[in-house]
Coordinates of C-alpha atoms in Angstrom, one line a residue:
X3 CA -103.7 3.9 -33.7
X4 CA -102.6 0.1 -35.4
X5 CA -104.4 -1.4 -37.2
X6 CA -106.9 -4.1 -35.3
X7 CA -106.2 -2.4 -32.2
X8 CA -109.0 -1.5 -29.6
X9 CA -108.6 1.4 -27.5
X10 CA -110.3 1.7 -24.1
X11 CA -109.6 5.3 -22.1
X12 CA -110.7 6.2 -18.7
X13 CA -109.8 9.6 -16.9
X14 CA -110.0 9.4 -12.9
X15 CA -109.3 11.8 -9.4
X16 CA -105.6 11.3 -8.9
X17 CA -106.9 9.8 -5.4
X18 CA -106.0 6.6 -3.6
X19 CA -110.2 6.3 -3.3
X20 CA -110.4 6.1 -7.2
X21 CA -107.3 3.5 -7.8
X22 CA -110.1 0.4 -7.6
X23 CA -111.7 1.3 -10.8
X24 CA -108.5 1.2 -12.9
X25 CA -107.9 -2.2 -11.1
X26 CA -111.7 -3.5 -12.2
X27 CA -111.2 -2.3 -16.0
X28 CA -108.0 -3.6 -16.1
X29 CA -109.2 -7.0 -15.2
X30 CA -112.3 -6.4 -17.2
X31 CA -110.3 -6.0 -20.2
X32 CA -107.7 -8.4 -19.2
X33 CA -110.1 -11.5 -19.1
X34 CA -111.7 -10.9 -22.2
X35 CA -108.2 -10.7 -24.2
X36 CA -107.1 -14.6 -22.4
X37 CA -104.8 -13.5 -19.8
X38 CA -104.0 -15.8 -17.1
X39 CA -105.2 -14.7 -13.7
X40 CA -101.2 -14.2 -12.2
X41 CA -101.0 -12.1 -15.6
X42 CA -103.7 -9.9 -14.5
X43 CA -102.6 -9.7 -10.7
X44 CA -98.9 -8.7 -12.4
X45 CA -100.4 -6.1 -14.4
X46 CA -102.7 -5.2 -11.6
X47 CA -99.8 -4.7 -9.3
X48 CA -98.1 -2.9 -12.3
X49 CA -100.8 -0.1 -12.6
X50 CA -101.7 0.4 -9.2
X51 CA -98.0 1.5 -8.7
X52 CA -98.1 3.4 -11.7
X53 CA -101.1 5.5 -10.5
X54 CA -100.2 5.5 -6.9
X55 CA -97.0 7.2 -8.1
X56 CA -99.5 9.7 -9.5
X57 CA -101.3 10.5 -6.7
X58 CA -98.5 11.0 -4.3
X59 CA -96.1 12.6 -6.6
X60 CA -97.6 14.7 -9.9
X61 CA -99.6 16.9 -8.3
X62 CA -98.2 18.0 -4.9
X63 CA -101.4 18.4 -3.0
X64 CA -103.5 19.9 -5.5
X65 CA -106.2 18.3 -7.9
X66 CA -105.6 16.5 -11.0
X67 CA -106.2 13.6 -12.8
X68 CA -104.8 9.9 -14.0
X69 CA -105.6 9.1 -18.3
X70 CA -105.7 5.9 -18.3
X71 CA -105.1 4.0 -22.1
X72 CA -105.7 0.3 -22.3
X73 CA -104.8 -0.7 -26.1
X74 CA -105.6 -4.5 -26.9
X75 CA -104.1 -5.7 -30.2
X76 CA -104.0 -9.5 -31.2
X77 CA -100.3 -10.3 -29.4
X78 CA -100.4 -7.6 -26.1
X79 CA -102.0 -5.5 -23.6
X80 CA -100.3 -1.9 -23.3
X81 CA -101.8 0.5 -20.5
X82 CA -100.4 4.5 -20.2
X83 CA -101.0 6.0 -17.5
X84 CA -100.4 9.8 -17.6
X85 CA -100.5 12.6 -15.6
X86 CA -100.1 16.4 -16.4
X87 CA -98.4 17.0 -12.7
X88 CA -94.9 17.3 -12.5
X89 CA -92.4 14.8 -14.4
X90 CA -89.4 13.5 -12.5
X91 CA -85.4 13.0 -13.6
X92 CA -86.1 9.1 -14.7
X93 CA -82.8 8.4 -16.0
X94 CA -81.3 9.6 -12.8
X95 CA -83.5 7.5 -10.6
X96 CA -83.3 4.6 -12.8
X97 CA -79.5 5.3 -11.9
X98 CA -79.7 5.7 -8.5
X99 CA -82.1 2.3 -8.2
X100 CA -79.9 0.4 -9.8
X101 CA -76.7 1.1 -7.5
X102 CA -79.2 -0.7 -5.1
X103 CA -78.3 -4.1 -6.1
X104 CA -74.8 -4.5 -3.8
X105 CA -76.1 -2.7 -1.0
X106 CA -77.0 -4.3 2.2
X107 CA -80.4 -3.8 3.1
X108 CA -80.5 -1.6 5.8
X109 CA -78.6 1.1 3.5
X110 CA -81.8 0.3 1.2
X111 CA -84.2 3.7 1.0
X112 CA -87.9 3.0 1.0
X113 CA -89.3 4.5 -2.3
X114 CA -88.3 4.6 -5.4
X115 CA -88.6 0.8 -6.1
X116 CA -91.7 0.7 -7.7
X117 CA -90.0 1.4 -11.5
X118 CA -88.2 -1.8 -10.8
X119 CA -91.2 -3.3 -9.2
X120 CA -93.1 -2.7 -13.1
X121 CA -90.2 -3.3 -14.9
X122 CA -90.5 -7.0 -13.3
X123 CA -94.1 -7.7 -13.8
X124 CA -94.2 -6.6 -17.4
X125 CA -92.5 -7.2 -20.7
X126 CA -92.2 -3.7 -21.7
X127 CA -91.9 -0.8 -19.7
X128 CA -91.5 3.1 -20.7
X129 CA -91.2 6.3 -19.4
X130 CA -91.5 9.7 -20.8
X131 CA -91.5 12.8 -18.7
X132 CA -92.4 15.7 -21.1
X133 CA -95.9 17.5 -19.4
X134 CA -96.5 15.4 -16.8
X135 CA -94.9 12.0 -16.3
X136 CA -96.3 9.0 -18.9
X137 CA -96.0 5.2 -18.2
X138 CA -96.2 2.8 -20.8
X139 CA -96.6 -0.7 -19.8
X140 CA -96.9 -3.9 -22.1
X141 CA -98.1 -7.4 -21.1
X142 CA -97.2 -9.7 -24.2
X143 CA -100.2 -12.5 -24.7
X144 CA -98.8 -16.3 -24.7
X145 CA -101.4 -17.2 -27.6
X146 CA -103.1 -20.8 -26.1
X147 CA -102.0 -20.2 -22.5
X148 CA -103.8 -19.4 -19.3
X149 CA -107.2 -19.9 -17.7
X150 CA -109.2 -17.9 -20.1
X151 CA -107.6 -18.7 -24.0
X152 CA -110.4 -20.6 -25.2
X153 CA -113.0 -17.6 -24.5
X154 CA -111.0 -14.3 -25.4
X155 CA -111.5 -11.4 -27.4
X156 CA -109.3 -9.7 -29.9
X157 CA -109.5 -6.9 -31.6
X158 CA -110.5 -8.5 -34.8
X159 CA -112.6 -10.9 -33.3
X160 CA -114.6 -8.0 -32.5
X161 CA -114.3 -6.6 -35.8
X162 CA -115.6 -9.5 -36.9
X163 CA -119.0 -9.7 -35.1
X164 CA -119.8 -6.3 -36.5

């Protein structure tokens, strides 16, 4: 862990039904740091196609979970969302995604968009597919911007208070 970082961790079903609460903790933790409210949709829209991934992919029908890591620091918002189901090839459907761009849309495939979907609603976006499939995501805070700078939280303002 960094130094003046706060580390929120939530373990949920890897079912659609359970997809809310990552949402609502998200935006929980979200607020209180000064994002803007289209910052939090974004990320919102981020993670829910991070997990959604999860639950339709990882486990193939059986049980299992989605770790969820939110870790505030002073400057950004990173959330992992992990799963121990079965990883994917990224690399070769990064590849094959991005051979999408000249292509008319009818010769377009549904799925497999929702890398580049993350990849455009956050700053920083990583994958790692070693025991399960891991996806990093990073929201950079705009220090004084959005709807909610003058009443946010940071890690060492909560160090502080203690």
């Amino acid at each position: 862990m960094k130094e003046h970082e706060m580390i929120v961790q939530l373990s949920i079903p890897a079912d659609a039904q359970f997809l809310d609460i990552a949402r609502l903790t998200l935006y929980g933790l979200a607020a209180k740091m000064g994002f803007s409210y289209e910052e939090i949709e974004d990320m919102k829209v981020a993670v829910s196609e991070a997990c959604n991934n999860v639950v339709l992919h990882a486990y193939n029908g059986r049980s299992g979970d989605i770790h969820l890591r939110f870790e505030m620091s002073a400057d950004a918002l990173s959330i992992v969302i992990k799963d121990e189901g079965k990883g994917f090839d990224y690399e070769r459907a990064a590849k094959q995604a991005a051979s999408l761009s000249g292509k008319p849309l009818k010769d377009v495939k549904v799925g497999g968009l929702g890398l580049f979907l993350m990849e455009a609603l956050m700053d920083d976006v990583r994958v790692t597919t070693k025991g399960g499939t891991e996806v990093r995501l990073t929201k950079f805070r705009h220090h004084g911007e959005g709807e909610h700078a003058h009443d946010c939280i940071s890690p060492s303002s909560v160090q502080e208070q203690a």
